[in-house]
Coordinates of C-alpha atoms and ligand atoms in Angstrom, one line a residue:
M9 CA -16.5 1.8 11.2
R10 CA -18.3 4.9 10.4
I11 CA -17.2 6.8 7.4
A12 CA -18.1 10.5 6.6
E13 CA -17.3 12.4 3.6
I14 CA -16.3 15.9 4.6
E15 CA -14.7 19.2 2.9
C16 CA -11.5 20.6 4.3
K17 CA -10.3 24.3 4.2
S18 CA -6.4 23.4 4.2
M19 CA -4.1 20.5 3.8
L20 CA -0.6 21.7 3.9
V21 CA -0.1 22.3 7.6
A22 CA 3.3 23.5 9.3
S23 CA 4.6 20.6 11.2
K24 CA 6.2 20.5 14.8
L25 CA 7.5 16.9 14.1
P26 CA 11.0 16.1 14.0
A27 CA 12.2 15.7 10.2
S28 CA 9.3 17.5 8.6
D29 CA 8.3 21.1 7.7
Y30 CA 4.7 20.4 6.6
V31 CA 2.2 17.5 7.1
V32 CA -0.5 16.4 4.8
N33 CA -3.5 14.3 6.2
P34 CA -6.2 13.4 3.8
Y35 CA -8.2 11.6 6.4
T36 CA -9.1 12.4 9.8
G37 CA -9.1 9.0 11.9
C38 CA -7.6 5.8 11.1
S39 CA -9.1 2.4 10.4
F40 CA -6.0 0.6 11.7
A41 CA -7.2 1.6 15.2
C42 CA -3.5 1.1 17.0
A43 CA -4.1 1.3 20.8
Y44 CA -0.9 3.5 21.3
C45 CA -1.7 5.9 18.6
Y46 CA -1.2 9.3 19.8
A47 CA -3.4 10.8 17.1
S48 CA -6.4 9.6 19.0
F49 CA -6.7 13.2 20.2
M50 CA -7.8 14.1 16.8
G51 CA -11.3 13.0 17.7
R52 CA -12.0 16.4 19.4
F53 CA -12.0 18.0 15.9
V54 CA -14.9 15.8 14.7
G55 CA -16.8 15.3 18.0
E56 CA -15.3 11.9 18.8
P57 CA -14.1 10.6 22.3
I58 CA -10.6 9.2 22.5
E59 CA -12.1 5.7 23.2
A60 CA -13.7 5.7 19.7
W61 CA -10.4 6.1 17.8
G62 CA -10.5 3.5 15.0
E63 CA -14.3 3.5 14.8
Y64 CA -14.7 6.7 12.6
L65 CA -13.1 8.2 9.7
S66 CA -13.5 11.3 7.9
V67 CA -12.7 11.5 4.2
K68 CA -11.5 15.0 3.1
V69 CA -13.1 14.6 -0.4
N70 CA -11.7 17.9 -1.7
A71 CA -8.2 17.1 -0.4
V72 CA -6.4 16.8 -3.6
A73 CA -7.9 20.1 -5.0
V74 CA -7.0 22.0 -1.8
F75 CA -3.5 20.8 -1.7
Q76 CA -2.9 21.5 -5.4
R77 CA -4.0 25.1 -4.7
E78 CA -1.8 25.3 -1.7
L79 CA 1.1 23.9 -3.4
R80 CA 0.9 26.4 -6.3
R81 CA 0.9 29.2 -3.7
M82 CA 3.8 27.9 -1.9
P83 CA 6.7 30.6 -1.9
P84 CA 9.8 29.8 -3.8
A85 CA 11.8 30.0 -0.6
R86 CA 9.6 27.3 0.9
R87 CA 9.8 24.8 -1.9
E88 CA 12.8 22.8 -0.4
S89 CA 10.6 22.0 2.6
T90 CA 10.2 18.4 3.7
I91 CA 6.4 17.3 3.5
L92 CA 5.4 14.1 5.4
L93 CA 2.3 12.3 4.4
S94 CA 0.8 11.7 6.8
S95 CA 1.2 12.4 10.7
V96 CA -2.2 11.6 12.0
T97 CA -3.7 9.0 9.8
D98 CA -2.4 6.3 7.6
A99 CA -3.0 7.7 4.1
W100 CA -2.8 4.1 2.6
Q101 CA -5.4 2.6 4.7
G102 CA -8.2 0.6 3.2
V103 CA -10.6 3.4 2.1
E104 CA -7.6 4.9 0.0
K105 CA -8.3 2.2 -2.6
K106 CA -11.6 3.9 -3.3
Y107 CA -10.8 7.6 -2.7
R108 CA -7.2 7.7 -4.0
L109 CA -6.4 10.8 -2.0
A110 CA -2.8 9.8 -1.3
R111 CA -2.3 9.1 -4.8
G112 CA -3.8 12.5 -5.9
I113 CA -1.6 14.2 -3.6
L114 CA 1.5 12.6 -5.3
E115 CA 0.1 13.3 -8.7
A116 CA -0.1 17.0 -7.5
L117 CA 3.5 16.9 -6.3
H118 CA 4.7 15.4 -9.5
A119 CA 2.7 17.9 -11.7
E120 CA 4.2 20.7 -9.9
A121 CA 7.6 19.1 -10.2
Y122 CA 8.0 19.7 -6.4
P123 CA 11.7 19.8 -5.5
G124 CA 11.6 19.2 -1.9
Q125 CA 11.7 16.0 0.1
V126 CA 8.5 14.1 0.3
M127 CA 8.4 11.7 3.2
M128 CA 5.8 9.1 3.6
L129 CA 4.9 6.7 6.5
T130 CA 2.6 3.9 6.4
K131 CA 1.8 0.6 7.7
S132 CA 0.1 -0.6 4.6
P133 CA 1.3 -2.6 1.5
L134 CA -1.1 -0.6 -0.6
I135 CA 1.6 2.1 -0.8
L136 CA 3.2 -0.2 -3.5
R137 CA 0.4 0.9 -5.8
D138 CA 2.1 4.2 -6.0
T139 CA 5.7 3.3 -6.7
D140 CA 5.4 4.7 -10.2
L141 CA 4.7 8.2 -8.8
I142 CA 7.0 7.8 -5.9
S143 CA 9.9 6.8 -8.2
A144 CA 9.2 9.8 -10.4
L145 CA 9.6 12.5 -7.8
P146 CA 13.1 13.7 -7.2
R147 CA 13.4 13.4 -3.4
T148 CA 11.3 10.7 -1.7
E149 CA 11.8 8.7 1.2
V150 CA 9.0 5.9 2.3
G151 CA 9.0 4.8 5.8
V152 CA 7.1 1.7 7.0
T153 CA 6.3 1.2 10.7
V154 CA 7.5 -2.2 11.9
T155 CA 7.0 -2.9 15.6
A156 CA 7.3 -6.8 15.6
T157 CA 8.0 -9.8 13.4
D158 CA 5.4 -11.9 15.1
D159 CA 2.0 -11.1 13.6
A160 CA 0.2 -12.1 16.8
V161 CA 2.3 -9.4 18.9
G162 CA 1.5 -6.8 16.4
R163 CA -2.3 -7.8 16.5
F164 CA -2.4 -7.2 20.2
L165 CA -1.7 -3.3 19.9
E166 CA -2.5 -2.7 16.3
G167 CA -6.2 -3.5 16.0
H168 CA -6.7 -3.8 12.2
A169 CA -3.3 -2.6 10.9
P170 CA -1.7 -4.9 8.2
F171 CA 0.4 -7.9 9.5
A172 CA 4.0 -7.1 10.5
T173 CA 5.4 -9.8 8.0
D174 CA 3.4 -7.9 5.3
R175 CA 5.0 -4.7 6.2
L176 CA 8.5 -6.3 6.2
R177 CA 7.6 -7.6 2.6
T178 CA 6.4 -4.0 1.7
L179 CA 9.9 -2.6 2.9
A180 CA 11.6 -5.2 0.8
A181 CA 9.5 -4.5 -2.4
L182 CA 10.2 -0.7 -2.1
N183 CA 13.8 -1.5 -1.8
Q184 CA 13.8 -3.7 -4.8
A185 CA 11.9 -0.8 -6.8
G186 CA 14.9 1.4 -5.8
I187 CA 12.9 3.8 -3.6
P188 CA 14.7 5.1 -0.5
T189 CA 13.2 3.7 2.5
Y190 CA 13.4 3.8 6.4
A191 CA 11.8 1.6 9.1
F192 CA 10.0 3.2 11.8
V193 CA 10.2 1.1 15.0
G194 CA 7.7 2.8 17.1
P195 CA 6.5 2.2 19.6
L196 CA 9.4 0.0 20.9
L197 CA 7.4 -2.6 22.7
P198 CA 8.2 -2.9 26.4
H199 CA 8.6 -6.8 26.4
Y200 CA 11.7 -6.3 24.3
R201 CA 13.4 -5.4 27.4
Y202 CA 13.3 -8.9 28.6
R203 CA 13.4 -10.6 25.1
G204 CA 16.6 -9.4 23.5
D205 CA 16.4 -12.3 21.0
L206 CA 13.1 -10.9 19.7
L207 CA 14.4 -7.3 19.4
E208 CA 17.4 -8.7 17.7
D209 CA 15.2 -10.5 15.3
L210 CA 13.3 -7.2 14.5
F211 CA 16.5 -5.4 13.5
R212 CA 17.9 -8.3 11.7
C213 CA 14.6 -8.6 9.6
I214 CA 14.8 -4.9 8.8
R215 CA 18.3 -5.3 7.7
D216 CA 17.4 -8.3 5.6
S217 CA 14.7 -6.2 3.9
G218 CA 17.3 -3.9 2.5
T219 CA 16.5 -1.0 4.6
S220 CA 19.4 0.6 6.4
S221 CA 17.9 3.5 8.3
V222 CA 15.6 3.5 11.3
F223 CA 13.8 5.8 13.5
V224 CA 13.1 4.3 16.8
E225 CA 10.8 5.6 19.6
H226 CA 9.7 4.4 22.9
L227 CA 6.1 3.8 23.8
N228 CA 4.2 7.1 24.4
T229 CA 2.9 6.8 27.9
S230 CA 0.8 9.9 27.8
P231 CA -2.1 9.5 30.1
Y232 CA -4.7 9.7 27.2
I233 CA -2.8 6.7 25.6
V234 CA -2.4 4.7 28.6
R235 CA -6.2 5.0 28.9
R236 CA -6.7 3.1 25.6
I237 CA -3.9 0.5 26.2
A238 CA -4.9 -0.3 29.9
P239 CA -7.9 -2.4 29.1
L240 CA -5.9 -4.6 26.7
V241 CA -3.2 -5.1 29.1
R242 CA -5.8 -5.7 32.0
D243 CA -6.7 -9.0 30.3
E244 CA -3.2 -10.4 30.1
P245 CA -1.3 -12.5 32.7
A246 CA 0.3 -10.9 35.5
E247 CA 3.8 -10.8 34.1
V248 CA 2.6 -8.8 31.0
Q249 CA 1.0 -6.3 33.1
A250 CA 4.2 -5.9 35.2
V251 CA 6.1 -5.4 31.9
Y252 CA 3.9 -2.5 31.0
A253 CA 4.0 -1.0 34.3
A254 CA 7.7 -0.9 34.3
A255 CA 7.7 0.7 30.8
R256 CA 7.3 3.9 32.4
T257 CA 10.4 4.2 34.3
D258 CA 13.6 5.8 33.3
E259 CA 15.5 2.9 34.1
H260 CA 13.4 0.8 31.7
R261 CA 13.9 3.2 29.0
R262 CA 17.6 3.6 29.5
A263 CA 18.0 -0.3 29.3
L264 CA 16.0 -0.7 26.1
S265 CA 17.9 2.3 24.5
D266 CA 21.1 0.6 25.2
M267 CA 19.9 -2.6 23.7
V268 CA 18.8 -0.8 20.6
M269 CA 21.9 1.2 20.1
D270 CA 23.9 -2.1 20.4
L271 CA 21.7 -3.7 17.9
V272 CA 21.8 -0.8 15.2
A273 CA 25.6 -0.9 15.4
K274 CA 25.5 -4.7 15.0
Y275 CA 23.5 -4.7 12.0
G276 CA 25.1 -1.6 10.4
L277 CA 21.8 0.5 10.5
E278 CA 21.7 4.2 10.9
I279 CA 19.7 5.4 13.6
R280 CA 18.0 8.9 12.7
L281 CA 18.4 11.6 15.1
G282 CA 21.2 9.7 16.8
R283 CA 19.1 8.1 19.5
V284 CA 16.0 6.5 20.6
L285 CA 13.2 9.1 20.7
D286 CA 11.2 9.5 23.8
H287 CA 8.1 11.7 23.6
N288 CA 7.6 11.7 27.3
R289 CA 11.2 12.9 28.2
D290 CA 12.0 14.8 25.1
K291 CA 8.8 16.9 25.5
K292 CA 10.2 18.6 28.6
A293 CA 13.3 19.5 26.8
A294 CA 11.8 20.5 23.3
P295 CA 8.1 20.7 23.5
A296 CA 7.8 21.8 19.8
R297 CA 9.6 18.8 18.2
S298 CA 9.4 15.9 20.4
S299 CA 7.6 12.9 18.8
L300 CA 7.2 11.0 15.7
Q301 CA 5.0 8.1 17.1
G302 CA 1.4 7.7 16.0
S303 CA 2.3 8.8 12.4
A304 CA 0.9 5.6 10.9
Ligands
LIG402 S1 -0.5 4.7 14.6 FE1 -0.7 5.0 12.5 S2 -1.7 3.3 11.5 FE2 -1.9 3.1 13.8 S3 -3.9 4.1 14.1 FE3 -2.6 5.7 14.6 S4 -2.2 6.8 12.5 FE4 -3.3 4.8 12.2

């Protein structure tokens, strides 16, 4: 992992994602290195190819100061806006222990008594370090990405991300601390189409963690993402390759969406936006607000 310290000019960036008005990204790159991450395109801003995603990280060392300045200048009419931390990195990845940028941003929001919604999304138990600040903000919601209950399945596509079981424990700990939470099931891994028992186990574990609300999104099969996933799948047995090939079809997505809708109903979960998100289909209908996937 190559780590560089850089200075940024802005931190509070208007968002095109569903459910957030602004995004805040204290790092460029992500050491968790998920193969399916849509944020791999970010390399173009720091001169890195898509294939190098997960091998570099730029730390915006002035992130907190810049964010504080922008927050103070925010017009009163905008202070009800929803801010997402983060959209193209995981703000609680390992280096956060040293740089404490996510924590600094939460401290700035607290100091300003920011009244709007602050949404977080992470794969990291490190967010539990910040439960004091999160609890002190008036409107927060913490999302944890959970794609599997089996650590080996998660490891296949999620390079160095924390284990799936640790993420479920993180959700439970947040719920025990009284913090509003949601689970982000994204990407919805293609093999669930043929293993309804494993998909059911995933939603049951989310419900058992105390979380009652989920975002769910199909695998983003944009060509630049497929380029990163393909080498992993190529080493797998023929049946796994066939599953990933089928994942791009409408028929697969419809069948998997139906399975998810049945399970969220069975386990009494709320599905955000009322459906399984599908970047590849939604962007044709609404290109500006079509995807959540890749945010941690
Ligand atoms: S999906 Fe999230 S955790 Fe994984 S590499 Fe991308 S930003 Fe990091």
